Coordinates of C-alpha atoms and ligand atoms in Angstrom, one line a residue:
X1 CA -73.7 -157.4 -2.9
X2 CA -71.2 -159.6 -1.0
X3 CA -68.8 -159.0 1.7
X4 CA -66.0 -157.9 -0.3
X5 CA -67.9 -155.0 -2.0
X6 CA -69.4 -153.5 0.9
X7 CA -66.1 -153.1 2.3
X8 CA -65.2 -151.7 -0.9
X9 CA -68.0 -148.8 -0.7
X10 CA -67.1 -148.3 3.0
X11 CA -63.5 -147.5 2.5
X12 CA -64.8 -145.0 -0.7
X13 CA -67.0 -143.7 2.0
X14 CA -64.4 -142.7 4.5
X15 CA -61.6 -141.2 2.4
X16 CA -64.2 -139.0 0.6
X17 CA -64.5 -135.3 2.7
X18 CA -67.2 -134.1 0.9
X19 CA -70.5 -133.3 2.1
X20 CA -73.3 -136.1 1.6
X21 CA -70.9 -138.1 -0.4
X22 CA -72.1 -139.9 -3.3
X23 CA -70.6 -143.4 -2.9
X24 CA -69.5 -144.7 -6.4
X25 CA -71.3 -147.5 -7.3
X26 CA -69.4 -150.8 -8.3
X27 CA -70.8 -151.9 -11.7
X28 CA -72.7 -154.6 -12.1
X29 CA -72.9 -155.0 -8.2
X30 CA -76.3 -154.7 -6.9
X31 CA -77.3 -153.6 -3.1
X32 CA -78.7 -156.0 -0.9
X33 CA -79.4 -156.9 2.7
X34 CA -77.4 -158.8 5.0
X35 CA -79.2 -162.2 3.5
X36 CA -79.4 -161.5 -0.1
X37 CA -82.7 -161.8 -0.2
X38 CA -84.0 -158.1 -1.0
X39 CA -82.3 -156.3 -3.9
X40 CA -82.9 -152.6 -2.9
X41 CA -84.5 -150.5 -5.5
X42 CA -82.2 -147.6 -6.0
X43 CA -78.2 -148.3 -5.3
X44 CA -78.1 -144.2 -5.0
X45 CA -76.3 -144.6 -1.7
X46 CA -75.0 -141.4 0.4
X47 CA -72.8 -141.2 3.4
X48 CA -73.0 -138.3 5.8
X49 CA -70.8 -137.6 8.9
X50 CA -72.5 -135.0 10.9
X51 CA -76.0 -133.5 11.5
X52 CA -75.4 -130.8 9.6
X53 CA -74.9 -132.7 6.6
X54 CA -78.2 -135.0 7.4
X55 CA -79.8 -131.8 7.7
X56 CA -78.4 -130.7 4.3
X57 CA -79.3 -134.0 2.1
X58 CA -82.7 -134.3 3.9
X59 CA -83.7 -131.0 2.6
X60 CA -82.5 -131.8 -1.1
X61 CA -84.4 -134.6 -1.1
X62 CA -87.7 -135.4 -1.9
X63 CA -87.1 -138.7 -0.8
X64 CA -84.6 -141.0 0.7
X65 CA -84.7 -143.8 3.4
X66 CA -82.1 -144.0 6.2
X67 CA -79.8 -147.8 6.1
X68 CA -78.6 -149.1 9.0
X69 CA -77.0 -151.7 8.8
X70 CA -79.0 -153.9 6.2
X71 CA -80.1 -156.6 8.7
X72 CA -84.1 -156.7 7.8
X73 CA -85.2 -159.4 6.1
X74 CA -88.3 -157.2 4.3
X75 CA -88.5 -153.9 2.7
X76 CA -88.9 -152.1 5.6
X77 CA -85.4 -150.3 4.7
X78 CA -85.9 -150.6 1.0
X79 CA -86.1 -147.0 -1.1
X80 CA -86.8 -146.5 -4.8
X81 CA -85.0 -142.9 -5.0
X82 CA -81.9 -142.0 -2.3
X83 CA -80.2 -144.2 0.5
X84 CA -78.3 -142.0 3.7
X85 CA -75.9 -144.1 5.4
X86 CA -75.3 -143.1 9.1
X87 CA -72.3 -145.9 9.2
X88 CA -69.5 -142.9 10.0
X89 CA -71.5 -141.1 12.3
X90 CA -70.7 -144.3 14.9
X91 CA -69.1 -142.4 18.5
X92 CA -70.0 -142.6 21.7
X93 CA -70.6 -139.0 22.4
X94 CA -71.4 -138.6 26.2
X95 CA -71.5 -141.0 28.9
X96 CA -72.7 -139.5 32.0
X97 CA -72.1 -142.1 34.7
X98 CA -74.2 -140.4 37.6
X99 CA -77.3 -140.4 35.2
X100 CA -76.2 -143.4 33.7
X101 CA -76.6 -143.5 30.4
X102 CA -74.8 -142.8 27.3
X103 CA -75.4 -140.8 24.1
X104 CA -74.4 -142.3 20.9
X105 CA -74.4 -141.4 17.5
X106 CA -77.0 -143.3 16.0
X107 CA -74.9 -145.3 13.4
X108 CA -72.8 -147.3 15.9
X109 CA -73.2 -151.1 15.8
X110 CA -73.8 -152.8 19.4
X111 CA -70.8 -154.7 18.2
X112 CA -68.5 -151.0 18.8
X113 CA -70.5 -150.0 21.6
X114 CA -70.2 -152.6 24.3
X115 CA -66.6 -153.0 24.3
X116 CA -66.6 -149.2 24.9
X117 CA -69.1 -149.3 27.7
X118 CA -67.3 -152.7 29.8
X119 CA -63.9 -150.9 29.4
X120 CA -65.6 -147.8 31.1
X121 CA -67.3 -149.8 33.9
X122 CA -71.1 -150.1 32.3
X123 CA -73.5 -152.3 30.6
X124 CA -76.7 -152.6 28.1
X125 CA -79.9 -154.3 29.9
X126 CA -79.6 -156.7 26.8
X127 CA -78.4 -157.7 23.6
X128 CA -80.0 -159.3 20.0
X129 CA -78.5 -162.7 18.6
X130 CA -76.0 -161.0 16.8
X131 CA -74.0 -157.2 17.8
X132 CA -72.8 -156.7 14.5
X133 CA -76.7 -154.6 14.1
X134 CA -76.9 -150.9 14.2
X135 CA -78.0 -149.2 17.6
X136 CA -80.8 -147.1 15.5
X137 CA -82.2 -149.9 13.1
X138 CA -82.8 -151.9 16.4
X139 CA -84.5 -149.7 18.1
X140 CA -86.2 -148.5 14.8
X141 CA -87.8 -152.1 14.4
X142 CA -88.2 -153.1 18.3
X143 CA -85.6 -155.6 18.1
X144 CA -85.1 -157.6 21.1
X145 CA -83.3 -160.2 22.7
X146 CA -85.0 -162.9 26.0
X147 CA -85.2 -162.6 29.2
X148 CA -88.6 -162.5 31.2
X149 CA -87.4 -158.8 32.8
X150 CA -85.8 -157.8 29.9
X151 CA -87.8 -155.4 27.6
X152 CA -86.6 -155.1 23.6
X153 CA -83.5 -153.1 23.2
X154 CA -85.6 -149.9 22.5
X155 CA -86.6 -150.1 26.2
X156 CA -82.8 -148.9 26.7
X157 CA -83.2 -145.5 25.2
X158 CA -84.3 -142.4 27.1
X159 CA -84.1 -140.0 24.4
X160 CA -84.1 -139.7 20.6
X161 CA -82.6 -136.8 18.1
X162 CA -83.6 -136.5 14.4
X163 CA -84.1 -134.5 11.3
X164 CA -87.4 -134.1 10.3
X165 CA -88.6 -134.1 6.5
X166 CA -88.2 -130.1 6.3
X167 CA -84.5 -130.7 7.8
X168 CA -85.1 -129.6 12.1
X169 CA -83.3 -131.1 14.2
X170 CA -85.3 -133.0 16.8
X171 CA -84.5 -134.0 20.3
X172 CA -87.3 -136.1 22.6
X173 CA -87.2 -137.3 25.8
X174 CA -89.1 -139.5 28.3
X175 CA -89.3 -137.6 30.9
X176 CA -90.5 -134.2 29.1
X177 CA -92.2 -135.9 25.5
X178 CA -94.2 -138.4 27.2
X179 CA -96.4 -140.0 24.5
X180 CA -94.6 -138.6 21.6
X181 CA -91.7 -140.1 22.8
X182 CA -93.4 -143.3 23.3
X183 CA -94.9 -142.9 19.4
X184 CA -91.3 -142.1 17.6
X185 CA -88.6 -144.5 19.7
X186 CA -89.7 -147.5 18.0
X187 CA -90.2 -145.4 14.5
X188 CA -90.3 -147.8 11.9
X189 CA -88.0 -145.2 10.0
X190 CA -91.0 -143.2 9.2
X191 CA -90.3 -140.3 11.5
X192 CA -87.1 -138.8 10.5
X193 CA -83.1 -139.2 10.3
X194 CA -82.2 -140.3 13.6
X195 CA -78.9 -138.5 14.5
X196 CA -78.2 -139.3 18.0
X197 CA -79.9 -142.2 20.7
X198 CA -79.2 -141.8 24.8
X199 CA -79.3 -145.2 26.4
X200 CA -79.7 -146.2 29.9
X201 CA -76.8 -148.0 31.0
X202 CA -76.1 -150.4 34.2
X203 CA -72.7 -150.8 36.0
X204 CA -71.5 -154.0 33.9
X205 CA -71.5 -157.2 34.6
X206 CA -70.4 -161.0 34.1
X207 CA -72.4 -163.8 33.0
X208 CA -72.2 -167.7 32.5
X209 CA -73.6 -169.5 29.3
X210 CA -75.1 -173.5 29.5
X211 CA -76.8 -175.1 27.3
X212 CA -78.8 -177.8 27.8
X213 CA -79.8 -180.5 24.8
X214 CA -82.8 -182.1 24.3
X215 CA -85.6 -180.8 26.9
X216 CA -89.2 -183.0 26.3
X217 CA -91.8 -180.9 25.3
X218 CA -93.8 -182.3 27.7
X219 CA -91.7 -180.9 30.2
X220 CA -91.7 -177.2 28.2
X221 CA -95.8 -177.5 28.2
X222 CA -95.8 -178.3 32.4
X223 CA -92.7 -176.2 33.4
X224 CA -92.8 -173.1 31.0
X225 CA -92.5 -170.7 33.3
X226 CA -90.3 -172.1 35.6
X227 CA -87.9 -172.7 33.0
X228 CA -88.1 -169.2 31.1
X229 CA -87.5 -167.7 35.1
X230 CA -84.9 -169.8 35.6
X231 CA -81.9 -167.6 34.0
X232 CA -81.3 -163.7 33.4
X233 CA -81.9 -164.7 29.4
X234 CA -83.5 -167.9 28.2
X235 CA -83.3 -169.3 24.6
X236 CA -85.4 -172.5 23.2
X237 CA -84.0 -173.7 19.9
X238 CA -86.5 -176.5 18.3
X239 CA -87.1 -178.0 14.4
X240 CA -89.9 -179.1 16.0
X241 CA -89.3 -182.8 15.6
X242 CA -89.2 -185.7 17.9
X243 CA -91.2 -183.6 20.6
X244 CA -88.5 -182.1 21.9
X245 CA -86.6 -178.6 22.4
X246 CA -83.0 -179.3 21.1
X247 CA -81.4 -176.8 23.0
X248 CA -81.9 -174.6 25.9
X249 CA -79.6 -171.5 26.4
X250 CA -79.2 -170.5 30.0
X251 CA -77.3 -167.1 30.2
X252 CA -77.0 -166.1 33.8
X253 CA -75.4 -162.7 35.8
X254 CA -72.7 -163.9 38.1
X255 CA -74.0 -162.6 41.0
X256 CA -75.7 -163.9 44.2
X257 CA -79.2 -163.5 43.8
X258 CA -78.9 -164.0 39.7
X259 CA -76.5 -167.4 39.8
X260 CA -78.0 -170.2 38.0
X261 CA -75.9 -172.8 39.4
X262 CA -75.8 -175.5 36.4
X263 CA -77.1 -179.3 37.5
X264 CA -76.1 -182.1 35.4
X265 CA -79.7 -182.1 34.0
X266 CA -82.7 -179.8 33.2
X267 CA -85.9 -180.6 33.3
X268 CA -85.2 -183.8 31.1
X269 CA -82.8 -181.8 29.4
X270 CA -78.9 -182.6 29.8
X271 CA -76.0 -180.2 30.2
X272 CA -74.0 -179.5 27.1
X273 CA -70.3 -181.3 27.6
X274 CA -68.9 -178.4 24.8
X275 CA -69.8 -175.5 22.8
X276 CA -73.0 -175.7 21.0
X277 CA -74.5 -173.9 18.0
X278 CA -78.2 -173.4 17.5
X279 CA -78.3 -176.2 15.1
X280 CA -76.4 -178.9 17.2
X281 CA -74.7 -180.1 13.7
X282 CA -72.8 -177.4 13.0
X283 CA -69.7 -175.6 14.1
X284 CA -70.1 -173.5 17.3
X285 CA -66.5 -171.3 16.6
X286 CA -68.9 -168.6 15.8
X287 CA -70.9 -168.8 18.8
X288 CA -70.4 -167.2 22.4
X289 CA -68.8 -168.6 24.5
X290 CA -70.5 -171.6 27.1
X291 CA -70.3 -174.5 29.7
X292 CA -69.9 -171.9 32.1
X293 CA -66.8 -169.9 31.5
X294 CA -67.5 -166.3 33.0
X295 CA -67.1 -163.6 30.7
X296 CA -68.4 -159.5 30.1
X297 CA -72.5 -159.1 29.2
X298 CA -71.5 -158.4 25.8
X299 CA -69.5 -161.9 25.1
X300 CA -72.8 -164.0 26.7
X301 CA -75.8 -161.5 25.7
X302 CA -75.5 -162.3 22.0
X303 CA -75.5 -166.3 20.7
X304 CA -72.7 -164.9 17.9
X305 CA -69.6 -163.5 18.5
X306 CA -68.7 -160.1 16.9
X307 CA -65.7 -161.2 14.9
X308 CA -67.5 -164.1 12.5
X309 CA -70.5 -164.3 10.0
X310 CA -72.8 -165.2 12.3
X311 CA -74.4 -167.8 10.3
X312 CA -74.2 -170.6 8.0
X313 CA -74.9 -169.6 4.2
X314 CA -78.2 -167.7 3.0
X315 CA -81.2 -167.7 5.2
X316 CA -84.6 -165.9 5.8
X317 CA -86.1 -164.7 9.1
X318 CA -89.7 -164.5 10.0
X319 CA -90.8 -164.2 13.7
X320 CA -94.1 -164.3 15.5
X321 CA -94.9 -162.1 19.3
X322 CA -97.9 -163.6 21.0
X323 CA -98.7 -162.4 24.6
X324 CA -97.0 -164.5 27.3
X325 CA -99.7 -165.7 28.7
X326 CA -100.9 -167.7 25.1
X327 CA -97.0 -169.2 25.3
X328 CA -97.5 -172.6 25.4
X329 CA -100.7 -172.8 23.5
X330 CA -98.9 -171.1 20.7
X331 CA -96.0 -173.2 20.8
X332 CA -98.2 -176.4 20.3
X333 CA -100.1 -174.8 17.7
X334 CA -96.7 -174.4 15.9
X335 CA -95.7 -178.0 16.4
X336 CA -98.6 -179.3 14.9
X337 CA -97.6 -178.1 11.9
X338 CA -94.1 -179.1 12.6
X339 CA -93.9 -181.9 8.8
X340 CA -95.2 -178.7 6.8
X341 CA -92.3 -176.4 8.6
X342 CA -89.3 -178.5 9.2
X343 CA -88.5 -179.2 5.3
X344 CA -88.3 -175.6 5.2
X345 CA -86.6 -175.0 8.4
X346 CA -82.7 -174.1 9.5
X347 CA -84.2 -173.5 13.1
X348 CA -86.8 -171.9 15.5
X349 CA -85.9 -169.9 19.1
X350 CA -88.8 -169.5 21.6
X351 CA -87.8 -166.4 23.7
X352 CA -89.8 -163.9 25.9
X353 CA -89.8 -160.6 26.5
X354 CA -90.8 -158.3 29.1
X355 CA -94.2 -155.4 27.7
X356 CA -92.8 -152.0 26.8
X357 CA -95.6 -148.9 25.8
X358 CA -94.1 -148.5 23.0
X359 CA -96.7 -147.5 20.3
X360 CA -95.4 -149.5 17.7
X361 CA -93.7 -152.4 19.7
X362 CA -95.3 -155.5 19.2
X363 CA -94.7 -156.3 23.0
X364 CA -96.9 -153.2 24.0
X365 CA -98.2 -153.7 27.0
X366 CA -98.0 -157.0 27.3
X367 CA -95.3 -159.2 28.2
X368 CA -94.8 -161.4 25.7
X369 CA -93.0 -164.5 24.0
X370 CA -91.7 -164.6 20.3
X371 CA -91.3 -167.5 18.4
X372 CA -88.7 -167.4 15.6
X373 CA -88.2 -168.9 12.5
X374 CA -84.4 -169.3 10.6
X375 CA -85.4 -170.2 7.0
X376 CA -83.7 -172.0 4.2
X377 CA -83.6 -169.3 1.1
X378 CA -86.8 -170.7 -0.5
X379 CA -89.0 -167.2 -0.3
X380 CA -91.7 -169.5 -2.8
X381 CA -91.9 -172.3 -0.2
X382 CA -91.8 -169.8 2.8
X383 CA -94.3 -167.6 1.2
X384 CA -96.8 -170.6 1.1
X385 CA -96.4 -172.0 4.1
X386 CA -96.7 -168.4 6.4
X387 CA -100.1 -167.7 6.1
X388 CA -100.9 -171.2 7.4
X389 CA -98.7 -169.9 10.8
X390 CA -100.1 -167.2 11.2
X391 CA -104.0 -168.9 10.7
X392 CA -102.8 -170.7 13.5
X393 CA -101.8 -168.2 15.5
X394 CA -104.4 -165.6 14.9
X395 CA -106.2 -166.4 17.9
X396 CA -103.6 -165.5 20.1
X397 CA -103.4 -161.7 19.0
X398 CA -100.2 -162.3 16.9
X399 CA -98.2 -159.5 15.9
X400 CA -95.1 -160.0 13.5
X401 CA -91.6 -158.6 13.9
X402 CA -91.3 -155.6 12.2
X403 CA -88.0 -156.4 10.5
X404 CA -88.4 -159.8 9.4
X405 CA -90.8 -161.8 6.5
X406 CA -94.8 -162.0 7.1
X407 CA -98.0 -162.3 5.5
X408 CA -100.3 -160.9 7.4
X409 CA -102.2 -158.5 6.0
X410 CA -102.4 -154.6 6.9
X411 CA -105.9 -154.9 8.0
X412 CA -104.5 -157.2 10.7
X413 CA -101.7 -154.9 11.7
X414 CA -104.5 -152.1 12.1
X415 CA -106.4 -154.2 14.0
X416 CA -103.4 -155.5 16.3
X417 CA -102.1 -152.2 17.2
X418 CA -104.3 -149.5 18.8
X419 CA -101.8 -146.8 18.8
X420 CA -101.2 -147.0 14.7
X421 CA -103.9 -144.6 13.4
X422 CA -102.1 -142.1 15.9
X423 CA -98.6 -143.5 14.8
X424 CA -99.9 -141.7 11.6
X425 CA -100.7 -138.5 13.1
X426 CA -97.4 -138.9 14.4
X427 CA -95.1 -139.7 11.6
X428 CA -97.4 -136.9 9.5
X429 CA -96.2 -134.4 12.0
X430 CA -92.7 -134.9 10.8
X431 CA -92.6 -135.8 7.9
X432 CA -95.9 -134.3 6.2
X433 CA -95.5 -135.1 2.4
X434 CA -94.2 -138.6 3.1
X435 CA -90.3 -138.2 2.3
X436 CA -89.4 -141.1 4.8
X437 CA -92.1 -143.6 3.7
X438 CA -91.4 -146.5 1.4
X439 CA -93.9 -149.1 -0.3
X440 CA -94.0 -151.5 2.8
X441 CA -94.5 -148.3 5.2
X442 CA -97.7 -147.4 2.4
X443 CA -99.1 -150.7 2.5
X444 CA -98.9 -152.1 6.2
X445 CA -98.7 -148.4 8.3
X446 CA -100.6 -145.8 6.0
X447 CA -102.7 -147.5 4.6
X448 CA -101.8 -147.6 0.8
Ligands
LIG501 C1 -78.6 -162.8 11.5 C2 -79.6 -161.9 12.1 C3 -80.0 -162.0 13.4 C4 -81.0 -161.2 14.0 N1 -81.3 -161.4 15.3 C5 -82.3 -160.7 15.8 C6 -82.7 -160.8 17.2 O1 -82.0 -161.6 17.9 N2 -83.7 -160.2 17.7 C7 -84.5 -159.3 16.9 O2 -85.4 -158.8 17.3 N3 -84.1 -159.1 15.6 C8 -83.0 -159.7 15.1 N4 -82.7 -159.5 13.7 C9 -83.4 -158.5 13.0 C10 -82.7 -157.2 13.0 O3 -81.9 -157.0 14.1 C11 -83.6 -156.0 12.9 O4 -84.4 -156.2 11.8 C12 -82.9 -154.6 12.9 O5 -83.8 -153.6 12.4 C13 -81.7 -154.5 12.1 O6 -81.1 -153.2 12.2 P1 -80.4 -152.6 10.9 O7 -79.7 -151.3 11.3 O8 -79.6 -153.6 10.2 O9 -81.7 -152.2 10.1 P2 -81.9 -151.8 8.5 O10 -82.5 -153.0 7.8 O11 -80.7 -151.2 7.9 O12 -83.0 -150.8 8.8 C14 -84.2 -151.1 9.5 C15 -85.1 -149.9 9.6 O13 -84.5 -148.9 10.5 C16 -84.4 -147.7 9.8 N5 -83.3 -147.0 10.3 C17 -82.0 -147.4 10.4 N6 -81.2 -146.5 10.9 C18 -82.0 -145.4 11.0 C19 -81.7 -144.0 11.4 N7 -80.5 -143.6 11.8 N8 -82.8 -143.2 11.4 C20 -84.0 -143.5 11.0 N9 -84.3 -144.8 10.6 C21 -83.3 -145.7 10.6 C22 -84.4 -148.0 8.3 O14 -84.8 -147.0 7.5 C23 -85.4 -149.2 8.3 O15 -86.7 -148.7 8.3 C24 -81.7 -160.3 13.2 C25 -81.3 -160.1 11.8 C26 -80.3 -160.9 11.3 C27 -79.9 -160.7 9.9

């Protein structure tokens, strides 16, 4: 489905006022994620635009999958019978600035819900790549952008509202759920609708961008740490070639203690003389702003701004967490593969990320660093070359991202996350006849 149609079905979807809207399918049109690359089963797509009318289609159903906003690069989202679209249910409903935080409805975008919080004096703890990704699908997959202190984004919510499979209404929280809470934020989709998410918010902030070009990897192996510490959010884009990290993004808070005050050069790496994108050859318009010119959290968080596509042509995703403390023996491990990857390669982004206890996070309790991986679309090639990553990185405890492409096999996943036969327990609790599970739930969470 392209740009043009989705529009088309979101503009059916907001002049209808029925309940549970049955959005009219454009002929010939099929529906697929954000890159193309997964045709969804069913195109029996449904719009609701309050709780009551979640509750409503929930009960009807015997099945149905909540999409967000179509940004996985698996089947994580897919569904063979109905599709509920959250995508008008997208307010800010409370912000409460002495607890500080803010209750939104769970299909707002980040891209909607910074502005909102800058203009009323508050801030996220961090941000994905991109904002244009919905608040609930994030958390729903652990999504998560760097920083060494900076949990994923589901380390932001303090509570969690949905509709169970027999159509109750929900509502957890930290403080009172404890370990269910901990089980159902980073849900997979498995547990319910979610309706509503409360977020912790900060009063807001400014922050400075640099990027630095071409950083030895020598220097990346000796200076890791100091150079993932060295800035509030640290990005390393590599193709692996040449021994080198092409670009390092630096995003720093303006404030005293936080200030990363940019030398001329960076560990061997030299400052950037104008906007960069990831891949240095191509146009940065789309990208956030750099070289140092201040701006809100929400215009430096993300390396693409709201208003473009925030990347060239089609592309797949796959990403790798290993714990922190295997960082650079996993990056090296990568790079020795680097002739069978970079003919496959747009680009790769070394971040970390600080350990949640989330059940199903793949940074539970450890602090961790992800190494990404922007595709050509060539799922033959990719397919191939995947299971000879992740042979490489199976003795560092990998764990793949949740929303993104991966071979590794269920009896891995079991293996790699303690909490999973209790995630069952969990997910059977709400949903007991399986309304909310899909083919790639079956086969990598419940076991076939
Ligand atoms: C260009 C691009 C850049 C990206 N950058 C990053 C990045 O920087 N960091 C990172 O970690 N990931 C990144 N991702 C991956 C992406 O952010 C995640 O996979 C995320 O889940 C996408 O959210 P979504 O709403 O689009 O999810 P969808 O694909 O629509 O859904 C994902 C899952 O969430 C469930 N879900 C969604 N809404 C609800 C709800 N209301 N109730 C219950 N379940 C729900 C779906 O059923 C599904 O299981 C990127 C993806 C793209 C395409």
């Amino acid at each position: 489905m392209n740009k043009r149609t989705f529009l088309k079905i979101i503009s059916a979807m907001t002049a209808s006022p029925a309940v549970s809207p049955l959005i009219a399918w454009v002929a010939g049109d099929k529906l697929k994620n954000w890159a193309g690359n997964v045709d969804y089963s069913t195109e029996n797509l449904y719009s609701a635009t309050s709780i009551n009318q979640v509750q409503e289609f929930v009960k009807k159903q015997n099945k149905l999958k909540v999409l967000g906003t179509r940004h996985c690069f698996n089947k994580i989202a897919d569904s063979t019978d109905y599709f509920l679209s959250l995508k008008e249910m997208d307010e800010a409903i409370a912000l409460d600035p002495q607890a500080r935080t803010v209750t939104v409805a769970a299909g707002v975008t980040y891209g909607k819900l910074c502005p909102y919080l800058h203009a009323k004096g508050f801030a996220l703890h961090n941000l994905a790549s991109l904002p244009h990704i919905s608040v609930a699908g994030a958390c729903s997959t652990a999504t998560h952008g760097s920083g060494e202190k900076n949990g994923n984004l589901a380390t932001a919510v303090s509570a969690l509202e949905f509709v169970t499979a027999a159509g109750d209404a929900v509502k957890l929280r930290l403080e009172k759920d404890g370990e269910t809470f901990l089980g159902s934020v980073v849900g997979l989709g498995a547990l319910g609708v979610i309706t509503n998410v409360t977020l912790d918010v900060q009063p807001t902030f400014l922050m400075r961008q640099y990027v630095y070009e071409n950083l030895p990897l020598r220097q990346m192996q000796d200076h890791f740490d100091a150079i993932e510490s060295s800035a509030y959010s640290v990005s390393l884009f590599t193709d692996w070639q040449k021994q080198r990290i092409d670009e390092v993004w630096l995003k720093s808070r303006v404030e005293p203690a936080q200030e990363f005050h940019a030398p001329p050069e960076f560990f061997g790496a030299k400052l950037a003389t104008r906007n960069l994108h990831p891949i240095a050859e191509l146009s940065a318009e789309n990208c956030t702003e750099q070289m140092g010119v201040p701006g809100p959290w929400y215009e430096r968080l993300p390396h693409f701004r709201m208003g473009f596509t925030p990347s060239a042509g089609k592309e797949l995703q796959t990403e790798y967490f290993v714990p922190r403390r295997h960082a650079v023996d996993a990056i090296l491990a990568v790079e020795r593969l680097r002739d069978q990857i970079t003919p496959h390669l747009m680009i790769s982004e070394i971040r970390t990320i600080a350990a949640d206890n989330f059940w199903m996070s793949p940074c539970r309790n450890q602090p961790s660093v992800a190494i990404h991986f922007t595709w050509k679309q060539d799922w033959p090639a990719v397919r191939a070359l995947l299971p000879i990553i992740e042979r490489e990185l199976a003795p560092f405890h990998v764990r793949p991202h949740w929303g993104k492409l991966f071979t590794i096999s269920p009896d891995q996943l079991k293996a790699s996350y303690e909490k999973l036969p209790e995630f069952v327990q969990l997910a059977k609790k709400f949903d007991a006849h399986g309304k909310f599970r899909n083919d790639f739930l079956n086969t990598n969470v419940f076991g076939g």
